[in-house]
PDB file of C-alpha atoms in Angstrom:
ATOM      1  CA  UNK K 177     -43.172  -2.515 -23.900  1.00 42.00           C
ATOM      2  CA  UNK K 178     -45.131   0.629 -24.659  1.00 42.00           C
ATOM      3  CA  UNK K 179     -48.681   0.937 -23.402  1.00 43.00           C
ATOM      4  CA  UNK K 180     -51.202   3.329 -24.824  1.00 44.00           C
ATOM      5  CA  UNK K 181     -53.079   5.590 -22.399  1.00 42.00           C
ATOM      6  CA  UNK K 182     -55.766   8.124 -23.060  1.00 44.00           C
ATOM      7  CA  UNK K 183     -54.697  11.578 -21.866  1.00 44.00           C
ATOM      8  CA  UNK K 184     -57.453  14.168 -21.426  1.00 45.00           C
ATOM      9  CA  UNK K 185     -54.940  17.001 -21.759  1.00 44.00           C
ATOM     10  CA  UNK K 186     -54.517  16.294 -25.443  1.00 41.00           C
ATOM     11  CA  UNK K 187     -57.018  18.317 -27.455  1.00 46.00           C
ATOM     12  CA  UNK K 188     -57.237  15.664 -30.114  1.00 44.00           C
ATOM     13  CA  UNK K 189     -57.983  13.015 -27.496  1.00 43.00           C
ATOM     14  CA  UNK K 190     -55.476  10.747 -29.176  1.00 46.00           C
ATOM     15  CA  UNK K 191     -53.636   8.053 -27.335  1.00 42.00           C
ATOM     16  CA  UNK K 192     -50.217   8.989 -25.980  1.00 38.00           C
ATOM     17  CA  UNK K 193     -47.444   6.403 -25.570  1.00 42.00           C
ATOM     18  CA  UNK K 194     -46.436   5.598 -21.995  1.00 42.00           C
ATOM     19  CA  UNK K 195     -43.547   3.549 -20.753  1.00 39.00           C
ATOM     20  CA  UNK K 196     -42.334   2.838 -17.238  1.00 42.00           C
ATOM     21  CA  UNK K 197     -39.653   5.272 -16.059  1.00 41.00           C
ATOM     22  CA  UNK K 198     -37.224   2.510 -15.101  1.00 39.00           C
ATOM     23  CA  UNK K 199     -37.013   1.448 -18.753  1.00 42.00           C
ATOM     24  CA  UNK K 200     -35.978   4.953 -19.799  1.00 41.00           C
ATOM     25  CA  UNK K 201     -33.161   5.540 -17.320  1.00 43.00           C
ATOM     26  CA  UNK K 202     -29.895   3.680 -17.742  1.00 47.00           C
ATOM     27  CA  UNK K 203     -28.783   1.960 -14.549  1.00 50.00           C
ATOM     28  CA  UNK K 204     -32.269   1.590 -13.081  1.00 51.00           C
ATOM     29  CA  UNK K 205     -33.042  -2.014 -12.283  1.00 52.00           C
ATOM     30  CA  UNK K 206     -36.616  -3.090 -11.753  1.00 53.00           C
ATOM     31  CA  UNK K 207     -37.777  -6.625 -11.117  1.00 57.00           C
ATOM     32  CA  UNK K 208     -41.193  -7.084 -12.746  1.00 62.00           C
ATOM     33  CA  UNK K 209     -42.505  -8.683  -9.532  1.00 65.00           C
ATOM     34  CA  UNK K 210     -41.248  -5.875  -7.289  1.00 60.00           C
ATOM     35  CA  UNK K 211     -42.749  -2.547  -6.290  1.00 61.00           C
ATOM     36  CA  UNK K 212     -39.301  -0.979  -5.735  1.00 58.00           C
ATOM     37  CA  UNK K 213     -36.994   0.839  -8.116  1.00 56.00           C
ATOM     38  CA  UNK K 214     -33.295   0.474  -7.682  1.00 53.00           C
ATOM     39  CA  UNK K 215     -31.060   3.250  -8.920  1.00 64.00           C
ATOM     40  CA  UNK K 216     -27.609   1.783  -9.193  1.00 71.00           C
ATOM     41  CA  UNK K 217     -26.028  -1.632  -9.012  1.00 77.00           C
ATOM     42  CA  UNK K 218     -27.527  -4.386  -6.897  1.00 83.00           C
ATOM     43  CA  UNK K 219     -25.731  -5.972  -3.961  1.00 86.00           C
ATOM     44  CA  UNK K 220     -25.035  -9.011  -6.117  1.00 88.00           C
ATOM     45  CA  UNK K 221     -23.611  -6.893  -8.938  1.00 87.00           C
ATOM     46  CA  UNK K 222     -21.321  -5.035  -6.540  1.00 88.00           C
ATOM     47  CA  UNK K 223     -20.143  -8.328  -5.017  1.00 91.00           C
ATOM     48  CA  UNK K 224     -19.343  -9.630  -8.510  1.00 91.00           C
ATOM     49  CA  UNK K 225     -17.379  -6.493  -9.355  1.00 89.00           C
ATOM     50  CA  UNK K 226     -15.412  -6.797  -6.112  1.00 91.00           C
ATOM     51  CA  UNK K 227     -14.474 -10.393  -6.981  1.00 94.00           C
ATOM     52  CA  UNK K 228     -13.544  -9.355 -10.531  1.00 92.00           C
ATOM     53  CA  UNK K 229     -11.201  -6.701  -9.152  1.00 91.00           C
ATOM     54  CA  UNK K 230      -9.607  -9.288  -6.882  1.00 93.00           C
ATOM     55  CA  UNK K 231      -9.260 -11.744  -9.763  1.00 94.00           C
ATOM     56  CA  UNK K 232      -7.611  -9.084 -11.948  1.00 93.00           C
ATOM     57  CA  UNK K 233      -4.931  -8.538  -9.284  1.00 93.00           C
ATOM     58  CA  UNK K 234      -4.580 -12.232  -8.342  1.00 95.00           C
ATOM     59  CA  UNK K 235      -5.915 -11.571  -4.848  1.00 94.00           C
ATOM     60  CA  UNK K 236      -7.487 -14.925  -4.020  1.00 96.00           C
ATOM     61  CA  UNK K 237      -7.129 -14.972  -0.236  1.00 97.00           C
ATOM     62  CA  UNK K 238      -9.587 -12.682   1.519  1.00 98.00           C
ATOM     63  CA  UNK K 239     -12.016 -12.129   4.370  1.00 98.00           C
ATOM     64  CA  UNK K 240     -15.383 -10.428   4.683  1.00 97.00           C
ATOM     65  CA  UNK K 241     -16.288  -7.927   7.380  1.00 96.00           C
ATOM     66  CA  UNK K 242     -19.935  -6.954   7.556  1.00 96.00           C
ATOM     67  CA  UNK K 243     -22.487  -5.476   9.910  1.00 94.00           C
ATOM     68  CA  UNK K 244     -26.184  -6.196  10.182  1.00 92.00           C
ATOM     69  CA  UNK K 245     -26.845  -3.590   7.495  1.00 92.00           C
ATOM     70  CA  UNK K 246     -29.760  -4.763   5.306  1.00 90.00           C
ATOM     71  CA  UNK K 247     -28.544  -6.961   2.483  1.00 90.00           C
ATOM     72  CA  UNK K 248     -25.500  -8.326   4.318  1.00 93.00           C
ATOM     73  CA  UNK K 249     -26.762 -11.910   3.969  1.00 95.00           C
ATOM     74  CA  UNK K 250     -27.266 -11.445   0.217  1.00 94.00           C
ATOM     75  CA  UNK K 251     -23.760 -10.009  -0.042  1.00 94.00           C
ATOM     76  CA  UNK K 252     -22.126 -12.911   1.817  1.00 96.00           C
ATOM     77  CA  UNK K 253     -24.261 -15.484  -0.021  1.00 96.00           C
ATOM     78  CA  UNK K 254     -23.318 -14.043  -3.424  1.00 95.00           C
ATOM     79  CA  UNK K 255     -19.620 -14.078  -2.542  1.00 96.00           C
ATOM     80  CA  UNK K 256     -19.793 -17.642  -1.184  1.00 97.00           C
ATOM     81  CA  UNK K 257     -21.798 -19.031  -4.105  1.00 96.00           C
ATOM     82  CA  UNK K 258     -19.535 -17.371  -6.659  1.00 95.00           C
ATOM     83  CA  UNK K 259     -16.305 -18.674  -5.148  1.00 95.00           C
ATOM     84  CA  UNK K 260     -17.751 -22.163  -4.581  1.00 94.00           C
ATOM     85  CA  UNK K 261     -18.774 -22.401  -8.251  1.00 93.00           C
ATOM     86  CA  UNK K 262     -15.533 -20.987  -9.610  1.00 89.00           C
ATOM     87  CA  UNK K 263     -12.446 -22.651 -11.028  1.00 89.00           C
ATOM     88  CA  UNK K 264     -10.341 -19.946  -9.394  1.00 90.00           C
ATOM     89  CA  UNK K 265      -8.626 -21.042  -6.173  1.00 92.00           C
ATOM     90  CA  UNK K 266     -10.434 -18.635  -3.842  1.00 96.00           C
ATOM     91  CA  UNK K 267      -9.770 -18.856  -0.121  1.00 96.00           C
ATOM     92  CA  UNK K 268     -12.297 -17.149   2.134  1.00 97.00           C
ATOM     93  CA  UNK K 269     -10.530 -17.092   5.502  1.00 97.00           C
ATOM     94  CA  UNK K 270     -13.016 -15.284   7.761  1.00 96.00           C
ATOM     95  CA  UNK K 271     -16.515 -13.865   7.697  1.00 97.00           C
ATOM     96  CA  UNK K 272     -16.829 -11.431  10.587  1.00 96.00           C
ATOM     97  CA  UNK K 273     -20.244 -10.057  11.510  1.00 96.00           C
ATOM     98  CA  UNK K 274     -19.995  -6.939  13.656  1.00 94.00           C
ATOM     99  CA  UNK K 275     -22.883  -5.766  15.831  1.00 91.00           C
ATOM    100  CA  UNK K 276     -22.598  -1.999  15.702  1.00 88.00           C
ATOM    101  CA  UNK K 277     -25.751  -1.466  17.779  1.00 82.00           C
ATOM    102  CA  UNK K 278     -24.065  -2.647  20.984  1.00 74.00           C
ATOM    103  CA  UNK K 279     -22.491   0.285  22.783  1.00 72.00           C
ATOM    104  CA  UNK K 280     -19.722  -1.460  24.698  1.00 69.00           C
ATOM    105  CA  UNK K 281     -16.897   0.596  23.322  1.00 69.00           C
ATOM    106  CA  UNK K 282     -14.666  -0.696  20.587  1.00 80.00           C
ATOM    107  CA  UNK K 283     -13.153  -3.612  22.529  1.00 84.00           C
ATOM    108  CA  UNK K 284     -15.481  -6.258  21.090  1.00 88.00           C
ATOM    109  CA  UNK K 285     -14.924  -4.966  17.555  1.00 90.00           C
ATOM    110  CA  UNK K 286     -11.160  -4.907  18.202  1.00 92.00           C
ATOM    111  CA  UNK K 287     -11.190  -8.520  19.373  1.00 92.00           C
ATOM    112  CA  UNK K 288     -13.092  -9.629  16.282  1.00 93.00           C
ATOM    113  CA  UNK K 289     -10.911  -7.663  13.866  1.00 94.00           C
ATOM    114  CA  UNK K 290      -7.713  -9.028  15.445  1.00 94.00           C
ATOM    115  CA  UNK K 291      -8.650 -12.399  13.894  1.00 93.00           C
ATOM    116  CA  UNK K 292      -8.094 -10.999  10.410  1.00 94.00           C
ATOM    117  CA  UNK K 293      -4.907 -12.109   8.697  1.00 92.00           C
ATOM    118  CA  UNK K 294      -6.124 -11.810   5.103  1.00 95.00           C
ATOM    119  CA  UNK K 295      -4.350  -9.378   2.806  1.00 94.00           C
ATOM    120  CA  UNK K 296      -7.696  -8.411   1.226  1.00 95.00           C
ATOM    121  CA  UNK K 297     -10.837  -7.516   3.171  1.00 94.00           C
ATOM    122  CA  UNK K 298     -14.277  -6.945   1.679  1.00 95.00           C
ATOM    123  CA  UNK K 299     -16.351  -4.567   3.793  1.00 94.00           C
ATOM    124  CA  UNK K 300     -20.155  -4.340   3.673  1.00 94.00           C
ATOM    125  CA  UNK K 301     -21.771  -1.733   5.944  1.00 91.00           C
ATOM    126  CA  UNK K 302     -22.908   1.897   6.002  1.00 87.00           C
ATOM    127  CA  UNK K 303     -20.473   4.769   5.568  1.00 84.00           C
ATOM    128  CA  UNK K 304     -20.991   5.773   9.212  1.00 87.00           C
ATOM    129  CA  UNK K 305     -20.251   2.220  10.392  1.00 90.00           C
ATOM    130  CA  UNK K 306     -17.193   2.147   8.130  1.00 89.00           C
ATOM    131  CA  UNK K 307     -15.788   5.202   9.927  1.00 88.00           C
ATOM    132  CA  UNK K 308     -15.820   3.291  13.222  1.00 90.00           C
ATOM    133  CA  UNK K 309     -14.615   0.033  11.661  1.00 92.00           C
ATOM    134  CA  UNK K 310     -11.673   1.734   9.948  1.00 91.00           C
ATOM    135  CA  UNK K 311     -10.776   3.626  13.110  1.00 92.00           C
ATOM    136  CA  UNK K 312     -10.678   0.378  15.099  1.00 93.00           C
ATOM    137  CA  UNK K 313      -8.937  -1.465  12.237  1.00 93.00           C
ATOM    138  CA  UNK K 314      -6.220   1.161  12.243  1.00 92.00           C
ATOM    139  CA  UNK K 315      -5.716   0.652  15.984  1.00 92.00           C
ATOM    140  CA  UNK K 316      -5.183  -3.099  15.473  1.00 94.00           C
ATOM    141  CA  UNK K 317      -2.851  -2.541  12.518  1.00 93.00           C
ATOM    142  CA  UNK K 318      -4.877  -3.861   9.581  1.00 93.00           C
ATOM    143  CA  UNK K 319      -5.193  -0.730   7.463  1.00 90.00           C
ATOM    144  CA  UNK K 320      -1.580  -0.165   6.568  1.00 86.00           C
ATOM    145  CA  UNK K 321       0.904  -1.746   4.232  1.00 90.00           C
ATOM    146  CA  UNK K 322      -0.059  -5.282   3.227  1.00 91.00           C
ATOM    147  CA  UNK K 323      -3.824  -4.815   3.637  1.00 92.00           C
ATOM    148  CA  UNK K 324      -6.317  -3.877   0.952  1.00 91.00           C
ATOM    149  CA  UNK K 325      -9.918  -2.998   1.788  1.00 91.00           C
ATOM    150  CA  UNK K 326     -12.545  -3.169  -0.948  1.00 90.00           C
ATOM    151  CA  UNK K 327     -15.905  -1.534  -0.329  1.00 86.00           C
ATOM    152  CA  UNK K 328     -19.133  -1.288  -2.350  1.00 80.00           C
ATOM    153  CA  UNK K 329     -20.544   2.075  -3.389  1.00 68.00           C
ATOM    154  CA  UNK K 330     -22.816   2.398  -0.350  1.00 59.00           C
ATOM    155  CA  UNK K 331     -19.750   2.485   1.894  1.00 53.00           C
ATOM    156  CA  UNK K 332     -17.674   4.739  -0.325  1.00 50.00           C
ATOM    157  CA  UNK K 333     -20.511   7.165  -0.953  1.00 55.00           C
ATOM    158  CA  UNK K 334     -19.257  10.600  -1.947  1.00 54.00           C
ATOM    159  CA  UNK K 335     -15.661  10.064  -3.023  1.00 54.00           C
ATOM    160  CA  UNK K 336     -14.950  13.794  -3.071  1.00 54.00           C
ATOM    161  CA  UNK K 337     -14.954  13.983   0.733  1.00 54.00           C
ATOM    162  CA  UNK K 338     -13.353  10.819   2.096  1.00 53.00           C
ATOM    163  CA  UNK K 339     -13.474  10.456   5.896  1.00 56.00           C
ATOM    164  CA  UNK K 340     -10.097  10.637   7.628  1.00 57.00           C
ATOM    165  CA  UNK K 341     -10.701   7.176   9.130  1.00 61.00           C
ATOM    166  CA  UNK K 342     -10.682   5.529   5.698  1.00 58.00           C
ATOM    167  CA  UNK K 343      -7.332   3.946   4.777  1.00 59.00           C
ATOM    168  CA  UNK K 344      -5.367   5.638   2.027  1.00 54.00           C
TER     169      UNK K 344
END
């Protein structure tokens, strides 16, 4: 939709076309009822892509590891609703919610991550939290052969410089 606005900088005082920026930039998502612009895929879109990757490789058994990072409930809800309404035989084994704000060492995180037996793990958190989670995951043996971690773009961030803690 193009609106007409009067611009005093035009000598002819004609009307100049105006359109919202989010409609001009590919990849910008804007809900008409929202005051926020989103540059990049939504949490729901990233969750869908993660499930599509898993489906392409026939990885139907998985777990979710998340922190209290904003949007974690939307992420888990999207995953759950998609697999519940799917004809694919998904098996969500564990949903582990890690509290990274508690400074009691890594023992609590270790105990929670030891529960994981899934070959595929979806991780939703910040890149900084992922460093700690991967470090602890390595210590409990769930980052090596037989385990695949899938992360959304907010965790991966800059893929040129990948932290040493991230599994390879």
